[in-house]
Short mmCIF file of C-alpha atoms and ligand atoms in Angstrom, two decimals:
data_model
loop_
_atom_site.label_atom_id
_atom_site.label_comp_id
_atom_site.label_asym_id
_atom_site.label_seq_id
_atom_site.Cartn_x
_atom_site.Cartn_y
_atom_site.Cartn_z
CA UNK A 1 27.78 -10.37 17.88
CA UNK A 2 28.57 -6.71 17.14
CA UNK A 3 27.32 -5.07 13.97
CA UNK A 4 28.13 -1.64 12.62
CA UNK A 5 25.38 0.11 10.63
CA UNK A 6 26.41 2.79 8.14
CA UNK A 7 24.19 5.33 6.39
CA UNK A 8 26.35 7.40 4.05
CA UNK A 9 24.96 10.59 2.50
CA UNK A 10 26.65 12.99 0.13
CA UNK A 11 28.44 15.00 2.82
CA UNK A 12 27.49 13.08 5.95
CA UNK A 13 27.83 9.62 7.41
CA UNK A 14 25.69 8.25 10.24
CA UNK A 15 26.63 5.14 12.19
CA UNK A 16 25.36 2.92 14.97
CA UNK A 17 27.23 0.06 16.60
CA UNK A 18 24.88 -2.66 17.86
CA UNK A 19 25.44 -5.43 20.36
CA UNK A 20 23.08 -7.93 18.73
CA UNK A 21 22.98 -10.26 21.73
CA UNK A 22 20.97 -7.60 23.56
CA UNK A 23 19.84 -5.68 20.46
CA UNK A 24 21.22 -2.53 22.06
CA UNK A 25 23.12 0.42 20.66
CA UNK A 26 26.66 0.69 22.07
CA UNK A 27 27.45 3.93 20.28
CA UNK A 28 26.07 6.10 17.53
CA UNK A 29 27.17 9.20 15.76
CA UNK A 30 27.38 11.42 12.76
CA UNK A 31 30.18 12.75 10.56
CA UNK A 32 29.16 16.08 9.07
CA UNK A 33 30.58 18.30 6.34
CA UNK A 34 32.69 15.56 4.76
CA UNK A 35 34.83 17.14 2.04
CA UNK A 36 33.83 20.64 3.22
CA UNK A 37 35.64 22.95 5.60
CA UNK A 38 34.62 22.52 9.25
CA UNK A 39 34.02 18.76 9.19
CA UNK A 40 33.34 17.14 12.53
CA UNK A 41 32.35 13.87 14.16
CA UNK A 42 29.66 13.74 16.85
CA UNK A 43 30.15 10.50 18.75
CA UNK A 44 27.63 9.38 21.35
CA UNK A 45 28.71 6.37 23.42
CA UNK A 46 25.96 4.63 25.42
CA UNK A 47 25.35 6.27 28.82
CA UNK A 48 28.14 8.80 28.25
CA UNK A 49 28.33 12.40 27.09
CA UNK A 50 28.52 13.17 23.38
CA UNK A 51 32.04 13.86 22.15
CA UNK A 52 32.66 16.28 19.29
CA UNK A 53 35.85 15.70 17.34
CA UNK A 54 36.70 18.41 14.83
CA UNK A 55 39.15 17.13 12.26
CA UNK A 56 39.38 17.62 8.52
CA UNK A 57 37.66 14.80 6.60
CA UNK A 58 38.61 15.00 2.94
CA UNK A 59 36.35 12.13 1.95
CA UNK A 60 34.27 9.22 3.25
CA UNK A 61 37.38 7.07 3.77
CA UNK A 62 38.69 9.68 6.24
CA UNK A 63 35.27 9.71 7.93
CA UNK A 64 35.22 5.91 8.35
CA UNK A 65 38.73 6.00 9.81
CA UNK A 66 37.60 8.62 12.33
CA UNK A 67 34.56 6.53 13.26
CA UNK A 68 36.81 3.51 13.82
CA UNK A 69 39.23 5.57 15.95
CA UNK A 70 36.30 6.84 18.04
CA UNK A 71 34.86 3.34 18.54
CA UNK A 72 38.18 1.99 19.90
CA UNK A 73 39.32 5.13 21.73
CA UNK A 74 40.45 4.35 25.31
CA UNK A 75 38.46 7.28 26.74
CA UNK A 76 35.17 7.28 24.85
CA UNK A 77 35.36 4.11 22.75
CA UNK A 78 33.03 1.17 23.32
CA UNK A 79 35.12 -1.74 21.99
CA UNK A 80 38.78 -2.69 22.43
CA UNK A 81 39.49 -3.64 18.88
CA UNK A 82 37.80 -3.50 15.48
CA UNK A 83 38.09 -7.30 15.23
CA UNK A 84 35.10 -7.36 17.62
CA UNK A 85 32.88 -6.17 14.73
CA UNK A 86 31.47 -9.18 12.86
CA UNK A 87 29.91 -7.34 9.93
CA UNK A 88 28.82 -3.98 8.56
CA UNK A 89 25.28 -3.26 7.32
CA UNK A 90 24.94 -0.45 4.78
CA UNK A 91 21.79 1.46 3.95
CA UNK A 92 21.51 1.68 0.17
CA UNK A 93 18.71 3.81 -1.26
CA UNK A 94 18.15 2.20 -4.66
CA UNK A 95 18.52 -1.47 -5.53
CA UNK A 96 16.51 -1.22 -8.76
CA UNK A 97 14.79 -4.47 -9.73
CA UNK A 98 17.83 -6.52 -8.80
CA UNK A 99 17.31 -6.83 -5.05
CA UNK A 100 14.17 -7.96 -3.28
CA UNK A 101 16.03 -8.43 -0.01
CA UNK A 102 19.31 -7.62 1.69
CA UNK A 103 22.51 -9.14 0.28
CA UNK A 104 26.13 -9.79 1.15
CA UNK A 105 28.07 -7.34 -0.99
CA UNK A 106 30.47 -8.93 -3.47
CA UNK A 107 31.97 -7.74 -6.76
CA UNK A 108 28.79 -8.66 -8.67
CA UNK A 109 26.59 -6.70 -6.25
CA UNK A 110 28.90 -3.68 -6.57
CA UNK A 111 28.45 -3.84 -10.35
CA UNK A 112 24.67 -3.78 -10.00
CA UNK A 113 24.83 -0.91 -7.48
CA UNK A 114 26.87 1.10 -9.94
CA UNK A 115 24.33 0.31 -12.65
CA UNK A 116 21.57 1.72 -10.38
CA UNK A 117 23.25 5.15 -10.14
CA UNK A 118 21.10 6.48 -12.98
CA UNK A 119 18.00 5.70 -10.92
CA UNK A 120 19.23 7.50 -7.78
CA UNK A 121 21.98 9.91 -8.84
CA UNK A 122 21.97 11.80 -5.54
CA UNK A 123 21.78 8.86 -3.16
CA UNK A 124 23.53 5.81 -4.54
CA UNK A 125 26.99 7.35 -5.20
CA UNK A 126 27.60 8.25 -1.51
CA UNK A 127 26.22 4.83 -0.47
CA UNK A 128 28.75 3.16 -2.80
CA UNK A 129 31.59 5.38 -1.57
CA UNK A 130 30.66 4.43 2.03
CA UNK A 131 30.87 0.72 1.19
CA UNK A 132 34.22 1.13 -0.60
CA UNK A 133 35.63 3.13 2.32
CA UNK A 134 34.54 0.47 4.85
CA UNK A 135 35.97 -2.35 2.72
CA UNK A 136 39.29 -0.54 2.66
CA UNK A 137 39.33 0.20 6.39
CA UNK A 138 38.00 -3.22 7.47
CA UNK A 139 39.43 -5.80 5.07
CA UNK A 140 37.81 -9.23 5.28
CA UNK A 141 34.77 -8.04 7.27
CA UNK A 142 31.51 -8.97 5.49
CA UNK A 143 29.53 -6.01 4.14
CA UNK A 144 25.76 -6.25 3.71
CA UNK A 145 23.55 -4.00 1.56
CA UNK A 146 20.03 -3.20 2.82
CA UNK A 147 17.93 -1.40 0.22
CA UNK A 148 15.12 1.14 0.69
CA UNK A 149 13.48 -0.28 -2.43
CA UNK A 150 13.75 -4.01 -1.61
CA UNK A 151 10.59 -4.45 0.49
CA UNK A 152 8.47 -3.07 -2.38
CA UNK A 153 9.71 -5.56 -4.96
CA UNK A 154 6.66 -7.73 -4.16
CA UNK A 155 4.28 -5.20 -5.78
CA UNK A 156 2.33 -6.69 -8.69
CA UNK A 157 2.86 -5.19 -12.18
CA UNK A 158 -0.52 -3.43 -12.18
CA UNK A 159 0.74 -1.48 -9.14
CA UNK A 160 4.27 -0.75 -10.30
CA UNK A 161 3.82 -0.01 -14.01
CA UNK A 162 2.96 3.44 -15.31
CA UNK A 163 0.63 3.71 -18.27
CA UNK A 164 3.30 4.96 -20.67
CA UNK A 165 4.66 2.95 -23.62
CA UNK A 166 5.79 -0.40 -22.24
CA UNK A 167 9.03 -0.18 -24.22
CA UNK A 168 10.13 2.68 -21.95
CA UNK A 169 9.87 0.39 -18.95
CA UNK A 170 11.99 -2.16 -20.79
CA UNK A 171 14.51 0.41 -22.02
CA UNK A 172 14.89 2.71 -18.99
CA UNK A 173 13.32 0.63 -16.20
CA UNK A 174 10.77 3.40 -15.62
CA UNK A 175 8.39 1.95 -13.03
CA UNK A 176 7.33 2.47 -9.43
CA UNK A 177 10.05 1.34 -6.99
CA UNK A 178 8.93 2.85 -3.69
CA UNK A 179 11.18 3.92 -0.81
CA UNK A 180 11.39 3.85 3.01
CA UNK A 181 11.02 0.05 2.59
CA UNK A 182 13.16 -0.78 5.62
CA UNK A 183 10.93 1.40 7.79
CA UNK A 184 7.63 0.09 6.37
CA UNK A 185 8.82 -3.50 6.87
CA UNK A 186 10.00 -2.84 10.41
CA UNK A 187 6.79 -1.17 11.60
CA UNK A 188 4.56 -3.72 9.83
CA UNK A 189 6.39 -6.54 11.62
CA UNK A 190 6.15 -4.71 14.95
CA UNK A 191 2.43 -4.13 14.33
CA UNK A 192 1.85 -7.86 13.84
CA UNK A 193 3.69 -8.52 17.12
CA UNK A 194 1.61 -5.92 18.97
CA UNK A 195 -1.60 -7.34 17.51
CA UNK A 196 -0.40 -10.86 18.41
CA UNK A 197 -1.32 -12.15 14.94
CA UNK A 198 0.82 -13.64 12.18
CA UNK A 199 1.71 -10.94 9.66
CA UNK A 200 0.66 -13.38 6.91
CA UNK A 201 -2.95 -12.88 8.04
CA UNK A 202 -2.98 -9.09 8.26
CA UNK A 203 -3.79 -6.12 6.04
CA UNK A 204 -1.78 -3.15 7.29
CA UNK A 205 -1.43 0.42 6.00
CA UNK A 206 1.88 1.88 7.16
CA UNK A 207 2.22 5.68 7.11
CA UNK A 208 5.86 6.83 7.27
CA UNK A 209 5.39 10.58 7.71
CA UNK A 210 8.59 12.62 8.00
CA UNK A 211 10.32 15.20 5.84
CA UNK A 212 9.75 12.67 3.12
CA UNK A 213 6.51 10.72 3.50
CA UNK A 214 5.22 7.50 2.03
CA UNK A 215 2.27 5.21 2.65
CA UNK A 216 2.40 1.45 2.00
CA UNK A 217 -0.24 -1.26 1.70
CA UNK A 218 1.18 -4.36 3.40
CA UNK A 219 -0.94 -7.42 2.66
CA UNK A 220 0.02 -10.71 4.31
CA UNK A 221 3.46 -9.28 5.14
CA UNK A 222 4.19 -8.10 1.59
CA UNK A 223 4.20 -4.60 0.11
CA UNK A 224 1.48 -4.60 -2.55
CA UNK A 225 1.51 -0.86 -3.27
CA UNK A 226 3.25 2.25 -2.03
CA UNK A 227 2.84 5.97 -2.62
CA UNK A 228 6.36 6.92 -3.71
CA UNK A 229 7.21 5.98 -7.24
CA UNK A 230 10.03 6.01 -9.75
CA UNK A 231 11.58 8.60 -7.43
CA UNK A 232 10.78 9.80 -3.89
CA UNK A 233 8.95 12.80 -5.38
CA UNK A 234 5.68 10.92 -5.88
CA UNK A 235 2.76 10.34 -3.51
CA UNK A 236 1.59 12.60 -0.72
CA UNK A 237 2.51 16.28 -0.34
CA UNK A 238 5.72 16.44 1.73
CA UNK A 239 7.90 19.00 3.52
CA UNK A 240 9.27 20.47 0.28
CA UNK A 241 8.19 17.90 -2.35
CA UNK A 242 5.02 18.27 -4.37
CA UNK A 243 3.91 14.64 -4.29
CA UNK A 244 1.41 13.65 -6.96
CA UNK A 245 0.60 16.34 -9.52
CA UNK A 246 -0.70 16.27 -13.06
CA UNK A 247 2.45 15.51 -15.12
CA UNK A 248 1.38 18.11 -17.70
CA UNK A 249 2.15 20.81 -15.10
CA UNK A 250 5.87 20.14 -15.66
CA UNK A 251 5.93 21.12 -19.33
CA UNK A 252 3.41 23.93 -18.75
CA UNK A 253 5.68 25.45 -16.10
CA UNK A 254 8.78 25.04 -18.20
CA UNK A 255 7.10 26.99 -20.96
CA UNK A 256 5.29 29.69 -18.97
CA UNK A 257 7.99 30.31 -16.37
CA UNK A 258 10.84 29.64 -18.78
CA UNK A 259 12.34 27.00 -16.47
CA UNK A 260 15.14 24.59 -17.28
CA UNK A 261 14.95 20.88 -16.40
CA UNK A 262 17.06 21.53 -13.32
CA UNK A 263 14.92 24.48 -12.25
CA UNK A 264 11.66 22.60 -12.55
CA UNK A 265 13.20 19.68 -10.68
CA UNK A 266 14.29 22.02 -7.90
CA UNK A 267 10.86 23.65 -7.78
CA UNK A 268 9.07 20.32 -7.32
CA UNK A 269 11.63 18.80 -4.94
CA UNK A 270 12.71 21.74 -2.81
CA UNK A 271 10.12 24.54 -3.02
CA UNK A 272 6.82 22.69 -3.07
CA UNK A 273 4.89 20.57 -0.58
CA UNK A 274 3.77 22.18 2.67
CA UNK A 275 6.58 24.75 2.34
CA UNK A 276 5.29 25.82 -1.06
CA UNK A 277 1.67 26.07 0.08
CA UNK A 278 2.27 27.72 3.46
CA UNK A 279 5.21 29.91 2.51
CA UNK A 280 6.19 29.45 6.17
CA UNK A 281 8.39 26.37 6.58
CA UNK A 282 8.79 22.71 5.68
CA UNK A 283 8.73 21.83 9.39
CA UNK A 284 5.30 20.86 10.66
CA UNK A 285 5.95 22.41 14.08
CA UNK A 286 6.41 25.84 12.47
CA UNK A 287 3.36 25.37 10.26
CA UNK A 288 1.14 24.39 13.20
CA UNK A 289 2.37 27.45 15.12
CA UNK A 290 1.57 29.73 12.17
CA UNK A 291 -1.85 28.12 11.64
CA UNK A 292 -2.65 28.59 15.34
CA UNK A 293 -1.89 32.29 14.91
CA UNK A 294 -4.40 32.49 12.09
CA UNK A 295 -2.18 32.05 9.02
CA UNK A 296 -4.62 30.70 6.44
CA UNK A 297 -2.06 29.29 4.05
CA UNK A 298 -0.41 27.41 6.91
CA UNK A 299 -3.81 25.91 7.80
CA UNK A 300 -4.33 25.03 4.14
CA UNK A 301 -0.93 23.26 3.98
CA UNK A 302 -1.88 21.12 6.99
CA UNK A 303 -5.27 20.34 5.44
CA UNK A 304 -3.69 19.37 2.11
CA UNK A 305 -1.24 17.03 3.86
CA UNK A 306 -3.95 15.34 5.94
CA UNK A 307 -6.21 15.05 2.89
CA UNK A 308 -3.52 13.42 0.74
CA UNK A 309 -2.66 10.84 3.42
CA UNK A 310 -6.36 10.12 4.02
CA UNK A 311 -6.82 9.48 0.28
CA UNK A 312 -4.09 6.83 0.31
CA UNK A 313 -5.65 5.13 3.34
CA UNK A 314 -8.93 4.82 1.44
CA UNK A 315 -7.21 3.66 -1.72
CA UNK A 316 -5.13 1.02 0.03
CA UNK A 317 -8.07 -0.33 2.02
CA UNK A 318 -9.82 -0.71 -1.36
CA UNK A 319 -6.97 -2.55 -3.09
CA UNK A 320 -6.41 -4.90 -0.14
CA UNK A 321 -10.12 -5.56 0.33
CA UNK A 322 -10.07 -4.17 3.86
CA UNK A 323 -7.64 -3.11 6.55
CA UNK A 324 -6.83 -4.48 10.01
CA UNK A 325 -4.42 -1.80 11.19
CA UNK A 326 -3.13 1.68 10.36
CA UNK A 327 0.42 2.40 11.56
CA UNK A 328 1.90 5.87 12.06
CA UNK A 329 5.68 6.29 12.15
CA UNK A 330 8.59 8.76 11.57
CA UNK A 331 8.83 12.41 12.76
CA UNK A 332 5.24 13.45 12.07
CA UNK A 333 3.64 10.01 12.43
CA UNK A 334 5.23 9.42 15.83
CA UNK A 335 4.97 12.92 17.31
CA UNK A 336 2.15 14.84 15.76
CA UNK A 337 -1.13 13.91 17.48
CA UNK A 338 -3.08 16.72 15.77
CA UNK A 339 -2.05 15.47 12.35
CA UNK A 340 -3.01 11.88 13.21
CA UNK A 341 -6.45 13.16 14.24
CA UNK A 342 -6.75 15.24 11.06
CA UNK A 343 -5.83 12.32 8.81
CA UNK A 344 -8.24 9.88 10.43
CA UNK A 345 -11.22 12.17 10.96
CA UNK A 346 -14.15 11.04 8.85
CA UNK A 347 -12.88 7.49 8.54
CA UNK A 348 -15.11 6.19 11.34
CA UNK A 349 -17.28 4.55 8.63
CA UNK A 350 -14.32 2.22 7.98
CA UNK A 351 -14.13 1.22 11.65
CA UNK A 352 -11.23 3.59 12.36
CA UNK A 353 -11.73 5.35 15.70
CA UNK A 354 -9.05 6.78 17.95
CA UNK A 355 -9.09 7.63 21.64
CA UNK A 356 -7.86 11.22 21.95
CA UNK A 357 -6.42 10.59 25.40
CA UNK A 358 -4.28 7.72 24.12
CA UNK A 359 -3.46 9.77 21.02
CA UNK A 360 -1.91 12.51 23.18
CA UNK A 361 1.43 10.69 23.28
CA UNK A 362 4.72 11.09 21.45
CA UNK A 363 7.24 8.59 20.19
CA UNK A 364 5.93 5.53 22.02
CA UNK A 365 4.73 2.16 20.74
CA UNK A 366 1.00 2.25 21.49
CA UNK A 367 -2.46 1.28 20.22
CA UNK A 368 -4.44 4.53 20.13
CA UNK A 369 -7.77 3.09 18.94
CA UNK A 370 -10.96 2.98 20.98
CA UNK A 371 -11.91 -0.51 22.24
CA UNK A 372 -14.84 -0.72 19.79
CA UNK A 373 -12.81 0.21 16.69
CA UNK A 374 -12.65 -2.65 14.19
CA UNK A 375 -9.42 -1.27 12.72
CA UNK A 376 -6.49 -0.84 15.14
CA UNK A 377 -4.53 2.40 14.88
CA UNK A 378 -0.97 2.07 16.12
CA UNK A 379 1.88 4.49 16.71
CA UNK A 380 5.20 2.66 16.24
CA UNK A 381 8.55 4.49 16.33
CA UNK A 382 10.57 3.33 13.35
CA UNK A 383 14.05 1.86 13.73
CA UNK A 384 15.66 1.46 10.33
CA UNK A 385 19.11 0.98 11.85
CA UNK A 386 17.99 -1.98 13.98
CA UNK A 387 16.30 -3.51 10.94
CA UNK A 388 19.56 -3.16 8.95
CA UNK A 389 21.50 -4.74 11.82
CA UNK A 390 19.01 -7.63 12.07
CA UNK A 391 19.19 -8.34 8.32
CA UNK A 392 22.99 -8.16 8.44
CA UNK A 393 23.11 -10.60 11.37
CA UNK A 394 20.82 -13.05 9.58
CA UNK A 395 22.92 -12.99 6.41
CA UNK A 396 26.30 -13.40 8.10
CA UNK A 397 24.97 -16.24 10.26
CA UNK A 398 23.89 -18.02 7.08
CA UNK A 399 27.40 -17.62 5.64
CA UNK A 400 28.82 -19.98 8.24
P1 LIG B 1 13.31 12.62 7.88
O1 LIG B 1 12.42 12.24 6.75
O2 LIG B 1 14.28 13.71 7.56
O3 LIG B 1 13.91 11.44 8.63
P2 LIG B 1 11.73 12.96 10.29
O4 LIG B 1 11.17 11.58 10.29
O5 LIG B 1 12.71 13.33 11.35
O6 LIG B 1 12.32 13.35 8.88
O7 LIG B 1 10.47 13.97 10.37
C1 LIG B 1 10.62 15.35 10.37
C2 LIG B 1 9.25 16.00 10.53
O8 LIG B 1 8.67 15.55 11.76
C3 LIG B 1 9.28 17.51 10.58
O9 LIG B 1 8.30 18.06 9.71
C4 LIG B 1 8.90 17.83 12.02
O10 LIG B 1 8.15 19.00 12.10
C5 LIG B 1 8.04 16.66 12.38
N1 LIG B 1 8.02 16.55 13.85
C6 LIG B 1 8.99 16.11 14.66
N2 LIG B 1 8.62 16.23 15.96
C7 LIG B 1 7.38 16.78 15.96
C8 LIG B 1 6.44 17.17 16.97
N3 LIG B 1 6.71 17.02 18.25
N4 LIG B 1 5.27 17.71 16.59
C9 LIG B 1 4.99 17.87 15.29
N5 LIG B 1 5.82 17.53 14.28
C10 LIG B 1 6.99 17.00 14.61
#
C-alpha cells in the first residue's frame, strides 16, 4: 500500500510518499514560495539525487499538481501512475475539541475544520487548502486528517481548563489544547517498544525540543498534561516564543511601550524566547557558540531553557506519581547532548542518571541512562510523517 503524506503551510508544502509494506519512504520533497515569485519544488527520490524544479506555483493546487507530476515522472518519479496511491494523510494543526484521533475527511469533517480556523488562524487555512487541492487533483482517493491536538484530548479538565470564568470556555472554547501530539504519541510508543513494556503500564515524559518545544506527561499511553496551551506560545521558553509568562505583562507592555495587539503578539511569538534573552539567534547552535566565546546573555538563554524544561519534568513526575522514562526528541532533543545534560543535571535524586559517553550521540534511537538509573532516559528521533502514514493506513483498511 502506498500512502502520500502532506504537510501544507502558508507558502510551503512538504510531502512524503511511503511504501507501507516496508514502511519506507519512496520520495519526499518540498514546494517553497507558493504564491510568491521564485517558487520551486525540491524532489528527493529514494537513493537518487535531489531534483529542483523551478516553475511558477500560483497556489497550493498548482503545487499538488507539480508534486504529482514529479512522483510519476519517467526520469525521477517513483511510481508509474497516481492510481498506485491508496490514500493521502494530511497533517492538520488544530482539531479543537472535535477530534481525539485521526479521521477520514468527509464534508462534515471539513465543516468542523473550517470552524477551527479561529483557534489556529495561521495554520489551519493552509491545511484546509492542501486538502481541497488534493481532493481536486486525486478524485475518489480517501483523505485522512491527523491532528497535532488529537493526542492531548485525553487530558482531564483540571489539566486543560484555565482558571478564568468558566463561561469563556463555553463561549470561546478557551482551554489548553496542546500541540506536537503526533510526535509525542510516536516517541512514547517507540519508548514502550524500546523498554519492552506495554505502554499502558508506563509513565513517560516526552520532551519535543525544536524551534517550538513542548513537554508531555504520558500516563498509561495517554496524554494527561502538556506544556503548550490554548496556542503554541505557552510552556517552555522557545527559539523565539516566550513560553509561560505572567499574563499581566501583556497589558503592562501594551501600556508602557504603546504596543498594539499585533505588536505585542509579534513580540511574544517572534522576538522572545532564547532569541530575546541572548540577542544572538533563535538557533541553539549559534547560542552555544556565543556562550562558549563568553557571551553572558547567550549562556543565560541556555540556562533559562534548561531550567524551564527541568521544571516541567519535575511537575509531570509529580502529577503522574512517578516517571519510568524521559524521552528527548526533535532538533534539540535529538542532537544537543549538552542541553540534555543541562536539563537533567540535579535530577539524580529522582533516579535520573545519564552516561555521558552514551549521551555523546546525535539523532539515534538510544537509551543514554546509566545501568543503575531507575528512570530510563531515551533519545528517540521523531517521525511525524510515518505516524501520519500509519494512522492513514489503519483508517483506510477499516473502510473496506
Ligand atoms: P522545528 O520545530 O522547526 O521542526 P527542529 O526540530 O528542526 O525545529 O529543531 C530546530 C532546533 O534544533 C534549532 O534550534 C537547532 O539549533 C537545533 N539543533 C539542530 N541540530 C543541532 C545540533 N547538532 N546541536 C545543537 N542544536 C541543534
